[in-house]
Short mmCIF file of C-alpha atoms and ligand atoms in Angstrom, two decimals:
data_model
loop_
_atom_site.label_atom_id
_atom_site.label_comp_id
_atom_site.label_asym_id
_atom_site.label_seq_id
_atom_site.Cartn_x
_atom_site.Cartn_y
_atom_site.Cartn_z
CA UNK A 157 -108.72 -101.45 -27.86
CA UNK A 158 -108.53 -97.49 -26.76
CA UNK A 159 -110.65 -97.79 -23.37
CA UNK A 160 -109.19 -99.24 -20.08
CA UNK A 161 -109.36 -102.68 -19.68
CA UNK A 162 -108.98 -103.06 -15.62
CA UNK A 163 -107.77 -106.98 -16.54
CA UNK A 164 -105.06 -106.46 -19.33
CA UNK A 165 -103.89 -104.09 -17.04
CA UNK A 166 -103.44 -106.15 -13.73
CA UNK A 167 -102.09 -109.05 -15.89
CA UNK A 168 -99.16 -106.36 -17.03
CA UNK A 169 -98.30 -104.76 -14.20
CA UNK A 170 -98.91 -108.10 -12.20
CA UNK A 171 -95.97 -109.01 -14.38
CA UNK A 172 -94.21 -105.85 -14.39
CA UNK A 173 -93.98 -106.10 -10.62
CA UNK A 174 -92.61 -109.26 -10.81
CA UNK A 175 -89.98 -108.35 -13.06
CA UNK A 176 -88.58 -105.85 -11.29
CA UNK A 177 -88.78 -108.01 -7.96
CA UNK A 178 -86.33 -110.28 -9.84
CA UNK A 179 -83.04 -110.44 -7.06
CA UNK A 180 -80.70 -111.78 -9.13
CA UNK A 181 -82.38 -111.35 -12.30
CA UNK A 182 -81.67 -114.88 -14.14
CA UNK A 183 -78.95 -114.74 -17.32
CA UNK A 184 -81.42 -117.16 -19.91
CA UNK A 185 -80.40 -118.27 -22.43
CA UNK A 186 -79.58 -117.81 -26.10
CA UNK A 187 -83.14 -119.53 -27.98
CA UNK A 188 -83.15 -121.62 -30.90
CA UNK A 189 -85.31 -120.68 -33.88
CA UNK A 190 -87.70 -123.25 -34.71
CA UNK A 191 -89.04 -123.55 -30.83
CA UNK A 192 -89.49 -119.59 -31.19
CA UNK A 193 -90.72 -119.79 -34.68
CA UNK A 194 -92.98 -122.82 -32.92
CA UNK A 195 -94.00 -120.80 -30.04
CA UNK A 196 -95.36 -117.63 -32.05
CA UNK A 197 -96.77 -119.69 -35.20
CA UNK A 198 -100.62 -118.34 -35.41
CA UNK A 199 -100.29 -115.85 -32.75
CA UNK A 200 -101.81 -112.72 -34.64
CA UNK A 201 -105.04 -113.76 -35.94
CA UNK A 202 -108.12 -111.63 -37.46
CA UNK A 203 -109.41 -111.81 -33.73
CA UNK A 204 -107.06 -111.34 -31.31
CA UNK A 205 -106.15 -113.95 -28.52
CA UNK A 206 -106.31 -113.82 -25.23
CA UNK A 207 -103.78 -111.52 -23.01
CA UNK A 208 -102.91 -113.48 -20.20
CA UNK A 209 -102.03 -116.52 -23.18
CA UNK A 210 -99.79 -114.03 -25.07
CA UNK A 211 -98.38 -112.96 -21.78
CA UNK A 212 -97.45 -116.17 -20.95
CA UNK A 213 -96.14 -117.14 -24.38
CA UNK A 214 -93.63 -114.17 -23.50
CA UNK A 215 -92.88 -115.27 -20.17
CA UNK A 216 -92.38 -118.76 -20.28
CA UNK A 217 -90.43 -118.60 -24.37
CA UNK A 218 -89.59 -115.23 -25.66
CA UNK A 219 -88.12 -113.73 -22.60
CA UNK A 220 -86.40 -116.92 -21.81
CA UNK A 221 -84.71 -116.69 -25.30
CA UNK A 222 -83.28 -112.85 -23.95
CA UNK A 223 -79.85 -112.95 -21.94
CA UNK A 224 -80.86 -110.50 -19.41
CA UNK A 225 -78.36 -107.57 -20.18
CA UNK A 226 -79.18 -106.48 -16.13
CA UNK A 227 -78.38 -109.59 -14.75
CA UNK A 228 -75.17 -108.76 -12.45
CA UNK A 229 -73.78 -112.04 -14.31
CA UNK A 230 -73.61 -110.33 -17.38
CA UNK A 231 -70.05 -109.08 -17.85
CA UNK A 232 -69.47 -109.45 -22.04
CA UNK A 233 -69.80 -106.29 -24.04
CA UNK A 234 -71.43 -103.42 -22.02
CA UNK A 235 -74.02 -104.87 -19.84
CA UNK A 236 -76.83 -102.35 -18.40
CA UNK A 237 -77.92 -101.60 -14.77
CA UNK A 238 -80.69 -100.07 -14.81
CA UNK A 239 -82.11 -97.97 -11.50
CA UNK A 240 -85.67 -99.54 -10.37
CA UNK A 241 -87.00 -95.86 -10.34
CA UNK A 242 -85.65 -95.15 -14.21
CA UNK A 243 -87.25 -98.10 -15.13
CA UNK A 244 -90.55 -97.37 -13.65
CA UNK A 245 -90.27 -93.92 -14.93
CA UNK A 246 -89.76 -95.34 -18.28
CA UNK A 247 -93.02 -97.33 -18.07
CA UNK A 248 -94.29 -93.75 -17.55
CA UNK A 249 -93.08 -92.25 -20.52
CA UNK A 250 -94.71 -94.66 -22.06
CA UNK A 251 -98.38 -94.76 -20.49
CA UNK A 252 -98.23 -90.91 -21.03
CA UNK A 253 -96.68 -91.20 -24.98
CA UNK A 254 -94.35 -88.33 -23.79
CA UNK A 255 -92.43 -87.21 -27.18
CA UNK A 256 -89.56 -84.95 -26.60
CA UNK A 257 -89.97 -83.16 -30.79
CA UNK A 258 -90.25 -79.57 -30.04
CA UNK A 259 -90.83 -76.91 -26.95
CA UNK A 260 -94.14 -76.43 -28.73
CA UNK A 261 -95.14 -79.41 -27.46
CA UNK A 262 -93.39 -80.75 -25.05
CA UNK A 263 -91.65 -78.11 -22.71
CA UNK A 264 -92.14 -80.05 -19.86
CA UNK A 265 -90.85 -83.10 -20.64
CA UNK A 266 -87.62 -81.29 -23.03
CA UNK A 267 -86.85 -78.48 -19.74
CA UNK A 268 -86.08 -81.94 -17.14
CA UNK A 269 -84.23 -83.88 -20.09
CA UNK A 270 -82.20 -80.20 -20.38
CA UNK A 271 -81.64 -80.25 -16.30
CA UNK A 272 -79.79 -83.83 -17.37
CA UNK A 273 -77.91 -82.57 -20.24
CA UNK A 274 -76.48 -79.38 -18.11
CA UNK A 275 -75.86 -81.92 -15.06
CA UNK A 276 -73.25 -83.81 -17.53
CA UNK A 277 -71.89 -81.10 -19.59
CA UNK A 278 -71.19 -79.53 -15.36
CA UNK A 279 -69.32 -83.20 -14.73
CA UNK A 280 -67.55 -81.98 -18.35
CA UNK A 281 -66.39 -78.54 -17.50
CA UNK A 282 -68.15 -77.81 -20.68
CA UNK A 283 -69.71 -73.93 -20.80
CA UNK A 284 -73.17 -72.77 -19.54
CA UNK A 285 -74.07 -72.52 -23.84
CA UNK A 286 -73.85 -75.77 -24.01
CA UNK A 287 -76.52 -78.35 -25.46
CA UNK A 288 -77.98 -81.09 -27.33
CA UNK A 289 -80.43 -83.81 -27.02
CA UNK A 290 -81.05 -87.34 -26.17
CA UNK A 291 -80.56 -89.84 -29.05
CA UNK A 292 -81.24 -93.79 -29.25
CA UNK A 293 -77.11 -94.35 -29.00
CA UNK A 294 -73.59 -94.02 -28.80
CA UNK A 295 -74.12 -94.72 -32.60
CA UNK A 296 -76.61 -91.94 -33.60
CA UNK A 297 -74.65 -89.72 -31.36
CA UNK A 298 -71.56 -89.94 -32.92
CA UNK A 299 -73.25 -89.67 -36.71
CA UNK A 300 -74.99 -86.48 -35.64
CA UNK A 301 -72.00 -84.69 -34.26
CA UNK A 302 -70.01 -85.95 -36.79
CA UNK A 303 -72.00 -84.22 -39.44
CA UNK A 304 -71.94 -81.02 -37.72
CA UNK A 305 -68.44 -81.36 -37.83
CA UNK A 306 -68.42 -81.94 -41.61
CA UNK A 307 -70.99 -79.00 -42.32
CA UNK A 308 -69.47 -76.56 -39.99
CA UNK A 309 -66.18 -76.60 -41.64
CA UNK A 310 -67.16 -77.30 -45.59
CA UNK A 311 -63.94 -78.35 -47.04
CA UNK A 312 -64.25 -80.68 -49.79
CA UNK A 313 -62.58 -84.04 -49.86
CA UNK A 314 -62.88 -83.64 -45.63
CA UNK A 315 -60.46 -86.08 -43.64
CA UNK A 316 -61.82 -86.70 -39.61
CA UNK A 317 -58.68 -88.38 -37.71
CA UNK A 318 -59.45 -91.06 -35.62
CA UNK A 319 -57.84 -93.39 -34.04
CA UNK A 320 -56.86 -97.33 -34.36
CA UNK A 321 -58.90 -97.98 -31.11
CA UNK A 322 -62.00 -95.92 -32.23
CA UNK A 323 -65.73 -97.58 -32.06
CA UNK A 324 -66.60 -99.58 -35.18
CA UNK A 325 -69.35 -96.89 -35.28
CA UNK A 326 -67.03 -93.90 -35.95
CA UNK A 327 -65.75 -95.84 -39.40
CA UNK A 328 -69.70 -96.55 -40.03
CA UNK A 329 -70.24 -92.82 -39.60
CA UNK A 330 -67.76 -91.64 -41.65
CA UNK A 331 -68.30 -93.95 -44.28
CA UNK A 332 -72.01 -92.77 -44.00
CA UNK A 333 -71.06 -89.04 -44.15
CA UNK A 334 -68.52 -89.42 -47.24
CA UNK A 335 -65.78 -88.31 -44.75
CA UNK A 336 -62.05 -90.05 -45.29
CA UNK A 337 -60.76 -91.18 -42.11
CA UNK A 338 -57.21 -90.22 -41.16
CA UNK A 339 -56.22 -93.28 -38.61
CA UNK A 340 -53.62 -92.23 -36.27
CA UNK A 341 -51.93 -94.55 -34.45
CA UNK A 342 -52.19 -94.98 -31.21
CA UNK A 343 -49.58 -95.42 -28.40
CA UNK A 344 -50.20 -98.33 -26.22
CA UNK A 345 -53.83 -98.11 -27.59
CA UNK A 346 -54.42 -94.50 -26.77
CA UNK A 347 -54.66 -91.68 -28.86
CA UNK A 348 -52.14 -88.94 -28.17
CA UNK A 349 -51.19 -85.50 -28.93
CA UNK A 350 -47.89 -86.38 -30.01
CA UNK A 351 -49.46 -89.50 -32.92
CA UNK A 352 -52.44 -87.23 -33.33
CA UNK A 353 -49.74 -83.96 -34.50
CA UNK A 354 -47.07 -86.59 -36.62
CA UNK A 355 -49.95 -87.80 -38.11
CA UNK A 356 -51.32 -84.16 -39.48
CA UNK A 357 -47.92 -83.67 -41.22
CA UNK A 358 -48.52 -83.09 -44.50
CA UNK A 359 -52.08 -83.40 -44.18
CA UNK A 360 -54.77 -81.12 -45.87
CA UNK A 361 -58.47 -80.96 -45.32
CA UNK A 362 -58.28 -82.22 -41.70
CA UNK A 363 -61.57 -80.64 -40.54
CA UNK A 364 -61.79 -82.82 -36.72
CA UNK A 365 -60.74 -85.54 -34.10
CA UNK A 366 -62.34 -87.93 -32.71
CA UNK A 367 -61.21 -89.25 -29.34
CA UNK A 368 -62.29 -91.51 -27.04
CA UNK A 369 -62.82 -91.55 -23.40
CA UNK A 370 -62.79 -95.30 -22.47
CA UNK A 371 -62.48 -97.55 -25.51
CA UNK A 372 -65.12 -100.04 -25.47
CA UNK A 373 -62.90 -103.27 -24.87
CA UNK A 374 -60.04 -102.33 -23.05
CA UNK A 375 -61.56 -99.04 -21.03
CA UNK A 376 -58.42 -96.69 -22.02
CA UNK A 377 -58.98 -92.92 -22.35
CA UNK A 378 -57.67 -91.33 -24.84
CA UNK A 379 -55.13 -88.09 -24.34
CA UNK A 380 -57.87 -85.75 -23.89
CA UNK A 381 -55.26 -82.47 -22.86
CA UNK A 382 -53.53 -83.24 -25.70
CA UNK A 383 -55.69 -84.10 -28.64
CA UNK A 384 -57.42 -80.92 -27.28
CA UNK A 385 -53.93 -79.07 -27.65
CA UNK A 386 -53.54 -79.60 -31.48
CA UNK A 387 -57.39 -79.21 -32.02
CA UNK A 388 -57.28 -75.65 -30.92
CA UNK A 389 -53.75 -75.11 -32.76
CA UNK A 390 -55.22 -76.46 -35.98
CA UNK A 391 -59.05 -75.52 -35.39
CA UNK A 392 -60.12 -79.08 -35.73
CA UNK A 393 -63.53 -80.13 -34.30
CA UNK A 394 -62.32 -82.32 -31.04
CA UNK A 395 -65.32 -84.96 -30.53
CA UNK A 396 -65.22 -86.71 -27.67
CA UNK A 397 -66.83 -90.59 -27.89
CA UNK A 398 -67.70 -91.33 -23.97
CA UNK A 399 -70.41 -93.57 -24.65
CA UNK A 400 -69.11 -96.50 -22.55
CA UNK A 401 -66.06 -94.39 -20.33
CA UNK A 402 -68.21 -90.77 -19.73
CA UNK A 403 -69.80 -91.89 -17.16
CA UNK A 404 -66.43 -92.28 -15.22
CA UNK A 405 -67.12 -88.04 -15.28
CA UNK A 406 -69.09 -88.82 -11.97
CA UNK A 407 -66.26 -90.99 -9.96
CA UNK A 408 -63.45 -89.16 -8.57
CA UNK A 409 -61.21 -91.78 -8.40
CA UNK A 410 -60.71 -91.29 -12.39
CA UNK A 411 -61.95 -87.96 -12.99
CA UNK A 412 -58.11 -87.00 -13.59
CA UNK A 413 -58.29 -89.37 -16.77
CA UNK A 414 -60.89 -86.71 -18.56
CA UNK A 415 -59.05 -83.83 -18.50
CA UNK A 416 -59.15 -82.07 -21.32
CA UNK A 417 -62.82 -82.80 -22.17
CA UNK A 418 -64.14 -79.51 -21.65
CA UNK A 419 -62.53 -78.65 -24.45
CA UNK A 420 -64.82 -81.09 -26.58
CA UNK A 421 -67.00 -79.45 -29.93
CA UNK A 422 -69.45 -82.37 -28.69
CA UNK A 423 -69.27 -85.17 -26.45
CA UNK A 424 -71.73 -87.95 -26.04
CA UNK A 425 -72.16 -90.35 -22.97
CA UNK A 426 -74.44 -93.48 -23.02
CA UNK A 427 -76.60 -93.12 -19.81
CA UNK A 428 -78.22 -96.91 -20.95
CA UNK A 429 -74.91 -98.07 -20.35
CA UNK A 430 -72.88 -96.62 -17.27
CA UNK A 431 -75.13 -94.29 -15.93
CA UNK A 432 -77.94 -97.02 -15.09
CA UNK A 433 -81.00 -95.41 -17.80
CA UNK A 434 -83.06 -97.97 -19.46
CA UNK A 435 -82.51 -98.26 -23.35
CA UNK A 436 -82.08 -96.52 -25.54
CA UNK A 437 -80.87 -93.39 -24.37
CA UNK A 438 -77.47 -91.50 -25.05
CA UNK A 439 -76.55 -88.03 -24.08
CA UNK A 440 -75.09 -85.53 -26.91
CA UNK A 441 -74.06 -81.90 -26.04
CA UNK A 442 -72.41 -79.94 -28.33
CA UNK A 443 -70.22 -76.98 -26.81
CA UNK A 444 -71.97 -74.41 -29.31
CA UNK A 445 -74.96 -76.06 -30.36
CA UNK A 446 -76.06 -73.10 -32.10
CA UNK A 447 -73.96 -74.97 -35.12
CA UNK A 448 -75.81 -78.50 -34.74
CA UNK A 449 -79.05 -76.51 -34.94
CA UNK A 450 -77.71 -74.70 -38.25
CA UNK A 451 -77.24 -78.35 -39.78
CA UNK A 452 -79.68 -80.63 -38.15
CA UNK A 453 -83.13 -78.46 -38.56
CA UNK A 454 -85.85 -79.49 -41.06
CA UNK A 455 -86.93 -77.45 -43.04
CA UNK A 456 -90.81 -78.20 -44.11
CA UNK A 457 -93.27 -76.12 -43.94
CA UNK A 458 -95.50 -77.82 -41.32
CA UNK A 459 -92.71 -77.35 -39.15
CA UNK A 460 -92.27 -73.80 -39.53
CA UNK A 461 -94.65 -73.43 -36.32
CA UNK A 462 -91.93 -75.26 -34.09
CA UNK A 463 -88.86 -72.63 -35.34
CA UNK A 464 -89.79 -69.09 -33.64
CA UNK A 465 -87.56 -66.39 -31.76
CA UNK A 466 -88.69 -67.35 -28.21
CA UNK A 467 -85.93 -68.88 -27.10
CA UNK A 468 -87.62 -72.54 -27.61
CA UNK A 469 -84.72 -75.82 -27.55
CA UNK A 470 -86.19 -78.03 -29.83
CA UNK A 471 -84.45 -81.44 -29.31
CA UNK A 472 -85.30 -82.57 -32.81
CA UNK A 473 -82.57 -79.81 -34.36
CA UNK A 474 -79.65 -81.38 -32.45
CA UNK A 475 -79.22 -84.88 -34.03
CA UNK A 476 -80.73 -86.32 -37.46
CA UNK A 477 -83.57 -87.43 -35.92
CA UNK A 478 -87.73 -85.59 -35.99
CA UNK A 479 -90.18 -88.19 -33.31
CA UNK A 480 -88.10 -88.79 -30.73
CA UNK A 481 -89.50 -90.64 -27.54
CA UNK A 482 -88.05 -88.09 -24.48
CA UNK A 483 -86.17 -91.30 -23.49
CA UNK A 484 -84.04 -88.64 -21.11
CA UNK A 485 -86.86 -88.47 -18.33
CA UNK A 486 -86.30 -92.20 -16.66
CA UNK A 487 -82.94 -91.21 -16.54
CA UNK A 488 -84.35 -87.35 -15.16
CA UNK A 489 -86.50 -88.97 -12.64
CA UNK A 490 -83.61 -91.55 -11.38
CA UNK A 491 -80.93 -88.92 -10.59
CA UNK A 492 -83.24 -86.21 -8.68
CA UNK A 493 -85.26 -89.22 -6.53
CA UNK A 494 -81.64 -90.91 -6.26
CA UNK A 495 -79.42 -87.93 -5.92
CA UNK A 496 -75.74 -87.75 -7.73
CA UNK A 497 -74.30 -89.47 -5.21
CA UNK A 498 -75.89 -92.71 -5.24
CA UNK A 499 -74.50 -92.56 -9.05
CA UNK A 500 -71.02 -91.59 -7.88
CA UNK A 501 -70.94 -94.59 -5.63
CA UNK A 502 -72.38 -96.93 -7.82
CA UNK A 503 -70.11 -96.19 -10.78
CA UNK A 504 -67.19 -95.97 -8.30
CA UNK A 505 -68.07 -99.55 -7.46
CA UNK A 506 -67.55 -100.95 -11.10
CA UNK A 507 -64.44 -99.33 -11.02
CA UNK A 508 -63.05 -100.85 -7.12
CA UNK A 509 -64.49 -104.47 -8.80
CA UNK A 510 -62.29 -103.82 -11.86
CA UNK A 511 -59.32 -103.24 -9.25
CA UNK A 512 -60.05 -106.05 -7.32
CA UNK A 513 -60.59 -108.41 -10.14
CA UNK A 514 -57.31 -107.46 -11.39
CA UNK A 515 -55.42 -107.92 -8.27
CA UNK A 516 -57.27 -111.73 -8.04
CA UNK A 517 -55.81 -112.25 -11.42
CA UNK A 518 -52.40 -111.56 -10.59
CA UNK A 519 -52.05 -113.15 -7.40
CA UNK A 520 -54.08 -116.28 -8.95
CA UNK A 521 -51.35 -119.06 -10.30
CA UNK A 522 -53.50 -120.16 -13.55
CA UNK A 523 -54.56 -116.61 -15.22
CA UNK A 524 -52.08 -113.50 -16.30
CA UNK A 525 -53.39 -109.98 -16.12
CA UNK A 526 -53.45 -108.33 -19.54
CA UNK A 527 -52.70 -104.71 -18.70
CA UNK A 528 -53.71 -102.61 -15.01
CA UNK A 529 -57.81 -101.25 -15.78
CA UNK A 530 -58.18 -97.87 -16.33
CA UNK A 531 -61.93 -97.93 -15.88
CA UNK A 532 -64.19 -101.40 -15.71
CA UNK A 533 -63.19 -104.07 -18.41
CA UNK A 534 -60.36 -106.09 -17.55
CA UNK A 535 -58.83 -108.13 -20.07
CA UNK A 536 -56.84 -111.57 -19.25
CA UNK A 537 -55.58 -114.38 -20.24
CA UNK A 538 -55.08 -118.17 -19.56
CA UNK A 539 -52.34 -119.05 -20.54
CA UNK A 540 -51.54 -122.32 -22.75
CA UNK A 541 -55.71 -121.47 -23.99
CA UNK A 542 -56.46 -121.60 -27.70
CA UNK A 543 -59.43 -119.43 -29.29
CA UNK A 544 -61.15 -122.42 -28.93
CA UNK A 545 -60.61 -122.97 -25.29
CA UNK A 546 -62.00 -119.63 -24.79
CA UNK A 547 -64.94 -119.90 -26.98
CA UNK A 548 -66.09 -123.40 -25.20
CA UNK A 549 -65.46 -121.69 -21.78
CA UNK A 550 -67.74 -119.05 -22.09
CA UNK A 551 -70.45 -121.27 -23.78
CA UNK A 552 -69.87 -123.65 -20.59
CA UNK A 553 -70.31 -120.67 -18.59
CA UNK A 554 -73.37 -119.65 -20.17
CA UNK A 555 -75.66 -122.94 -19.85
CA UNK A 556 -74.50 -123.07 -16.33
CA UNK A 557 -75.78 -119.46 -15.60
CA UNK A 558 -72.56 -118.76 -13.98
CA UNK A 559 -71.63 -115.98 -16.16
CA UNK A 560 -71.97 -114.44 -20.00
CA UNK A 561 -68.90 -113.83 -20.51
CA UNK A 562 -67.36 -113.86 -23.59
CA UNK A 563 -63.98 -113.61 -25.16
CA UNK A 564 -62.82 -110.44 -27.37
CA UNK A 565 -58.94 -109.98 -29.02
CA UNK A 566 -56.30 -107.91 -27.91
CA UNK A 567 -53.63 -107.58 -30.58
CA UNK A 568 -54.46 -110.63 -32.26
CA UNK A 569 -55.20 -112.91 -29.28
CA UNK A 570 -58.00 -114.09 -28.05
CA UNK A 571 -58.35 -113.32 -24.48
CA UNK A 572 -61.04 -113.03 -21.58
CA UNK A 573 -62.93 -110.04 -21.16
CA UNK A 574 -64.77 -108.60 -17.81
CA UNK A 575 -66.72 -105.60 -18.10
CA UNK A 576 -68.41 -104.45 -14.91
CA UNK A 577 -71.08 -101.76 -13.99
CA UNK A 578 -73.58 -103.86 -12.46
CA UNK A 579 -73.25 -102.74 -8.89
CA UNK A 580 -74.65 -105.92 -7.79
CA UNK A 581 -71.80 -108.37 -9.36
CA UNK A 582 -69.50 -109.01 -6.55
CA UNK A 583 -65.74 -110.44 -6.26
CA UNK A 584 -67.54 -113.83 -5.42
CA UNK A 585 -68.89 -114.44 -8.62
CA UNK A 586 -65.94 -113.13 -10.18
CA UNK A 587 -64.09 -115.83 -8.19
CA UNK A 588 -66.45 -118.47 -9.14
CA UNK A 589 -65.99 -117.70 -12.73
CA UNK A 590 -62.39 -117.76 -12.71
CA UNK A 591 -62.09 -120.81 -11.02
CA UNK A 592 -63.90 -122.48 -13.67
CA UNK A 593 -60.48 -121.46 -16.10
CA UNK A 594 -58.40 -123.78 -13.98
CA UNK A 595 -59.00 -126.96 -16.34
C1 PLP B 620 -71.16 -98.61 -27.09
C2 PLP B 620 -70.29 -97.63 -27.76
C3 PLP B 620 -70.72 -96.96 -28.90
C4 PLP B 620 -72.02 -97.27 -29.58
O1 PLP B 620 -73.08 -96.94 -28.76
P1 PLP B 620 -74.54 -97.58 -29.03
O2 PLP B 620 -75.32 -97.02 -27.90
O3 PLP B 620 -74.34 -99.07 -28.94
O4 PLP B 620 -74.97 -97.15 -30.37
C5 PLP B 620 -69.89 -95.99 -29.44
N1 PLP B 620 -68.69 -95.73 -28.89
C6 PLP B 620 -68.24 -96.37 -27.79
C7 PLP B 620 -66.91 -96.00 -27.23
C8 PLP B 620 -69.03 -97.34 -27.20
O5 PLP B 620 -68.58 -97.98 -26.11
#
């Protein structure tokens, strides 16, 4: 099962190739478990079966049962566009087993996930010391910085503030790390200066901040200027959460909305969501990363060998993680056969949909706009709806492959959600999903 096999490999790539030929890529469906559990019953015998049967069992039932998260009809939650050449490039990482551990062994593939990392920490303002790694998500991102925060300042009985609006993975973190949260609340669901200093009043063991630059429903950035104001006055770590909204760093239009950010400790950005990278892959650069190394290193003593004086970046002492794949490089080999750009364009076009969208929503007699987008999720309503209403809209919408769209809350209403990115969803299938909310 080690040597080439010339037909396994046609049948994949044969099938590969048609994948990515896809134009529109179909939405599928949710599946049901007993024809899956039906479909895969005796598949993994003592003998192996035969490829192109297992390949087709894939085809024709398991992918069938995926809702294609690239399908420009894909508009709940933070859908994914990823570029045809970071997917192929992924498909190399793969057929190569590139790990991205240490420099040791892996210079090559670390120095062009490092170009990446210095390309966004440029679109940050962040300085020329700055660094990190590539980690699975938004999720393990946040955790790893998070602890560095906690380590780096050593206070006992350590309080992070965070806001109302935060990702539900900042309150996993912190519950995780043993750190209280301080919740500040927010003004018109942002974060400010002002909430973030009332809030601190009083307070003791404050070590850190954690803003957020595009919350993941609504697409509001946080204060940046001024939560980075009272960090410096009261030496908190200021973590910036971009995983959806960083990628706005590349679109002029809303560049003016991040300011601020290069003050950030650390700052993470999701390039499997906005900036068109295959999963899993999220960006984490820490301002001084010589503290994330202090806290995230193992120490063992077969490791030793990977921790010299030479000036090696070993991406393994920037985030809790040791084997990392160097899931960075599709995203490495996208930008420099693309060019920056391409990505400006394409994430400015998420953002001109959002606009649009919104405008069609006012001007439209049946649906009420929910608040002007700041970035690429629009939230609105139909009015005289109930939950339910919205619930057996979107399920409608689903089995017709007109859309997966589904509903989300906005101070305790349910309401319709758009999120864009896929440069290929267009104002006409917006308006053919609307118009299905007339009845
Ligand atoms: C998506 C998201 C996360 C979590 O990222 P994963 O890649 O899903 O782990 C965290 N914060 C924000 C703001 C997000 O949008």
């Amino acid at each position: 099962m080690h040597s080439y096999d010339e037909r396994l490999t046609t049948l994949v790539f044969d099938y590969m190739r048609q994948r990515l030929a896809l134009d529109p890529v179909p939405l599928d469906h949710p599946g049901e478990k007993d024809k899956l559990d039906a479909a895969l019953a005796g598949l993994i015998t003592p003998e192996g079966a035969d490829p192109a049967k297992v390949l087709d069992i894939y085809d024709q039932q398991l992918s069938r049962a995926v809702i294609s998260a690239d399908s420009n009809r894909f508009l709940s939650f933070i859908p994914a566009a990823p570029t045809k050449a970071a997917l192929l490039f992924d498909m190399v990482v793969s057929c190569a087993s590139l790990q991205g551990i240490s420099w040791l062994e892996a210079s090559g593939a670390i120095a062009a996930e490092n170009q990446v990392l210095r390309l966004i920490a440029d679109y940050a303002g962040l300085p020329e010391t700055a660094g990190g790694c590539f980690v699975s998500g938004g999720s393990a991102a946040n955790l790893s910085a998070l602890v560095v925060a906690r380590d780096t300042a050593n206070v006992p009985n350590a309080k992070i503030a965070v806001s109302d609006q935060a990702h539900s993975s900042i309150s996993n973190t912190l519950r995780i790390i043993g750190v209280e949260a301080l919740v500040v609340p927010s003004e018109d669901h942002r974060l400010t200066g002002a909430s973030l200093r009332k809030a601190l009043e009083g307070q003791e063991n404050v070590i850190g901040v954690v803003a957020t630059s595009g919350t993941t429903n609504a697409g509001i950035v946080d204060d940046l200027k001024g939560v980075a104001e009272v960090a410096r006055e009261r030496g908190l770590w200021f973590h910036v959460d971009g995983a959806y909204g960083g990628a706005g760093l590349f679109a002029p239009s809303v560049r003016h909305r991040y300011e601020g950010i290069e003050h950030a400790d650390s700052f993470v950005v999701d390039p499997h969501k906005w900036l068109f990278a295959p999963f899993d892959c999220a960006a984490l650069v820490y301002r001084n990363p010589g503290l994330a190394r202090a806290v995230h290193t193992q120490d063992a003593s077969y490791l030793d060998v990977l921790h010299t004086d030479g000036g090696e970046w070993n991406p393994t002492d920037y985030a809790y993680h040791l084997t990392r794949r160097a899931r960075g490089l599709p995203l490495w080999f996208s930008l420099a056969v693309n060019g920056t750009d391409a990505y400006t364009e394409a994430v400015e076009r998420g953002l001109s949909l959002a606009r649009e969208t919104a405008e069609l929503i006012k001007e439209s007699d049946h649906l009420e706009l929910i608040r002007e987008p700041e970035l690429s999720a629009v939230l609105f309503r139909r009015p005289g709806w109930t939950a339910q209403d919205y619930y057996d809209w979107s399920e409608r919408l689903l089995a017709g492959q007109i859309g997966f769209v589904t509903p989300t809350g906005w101070e305790g209403e349910t309401v319709a959600r758009f999120a864009f990115l896929h440069p290929g969803t267009t104002i006409e299938i917006v308006k053919e999903i609307v118009a299905t909310m007339r009845d």
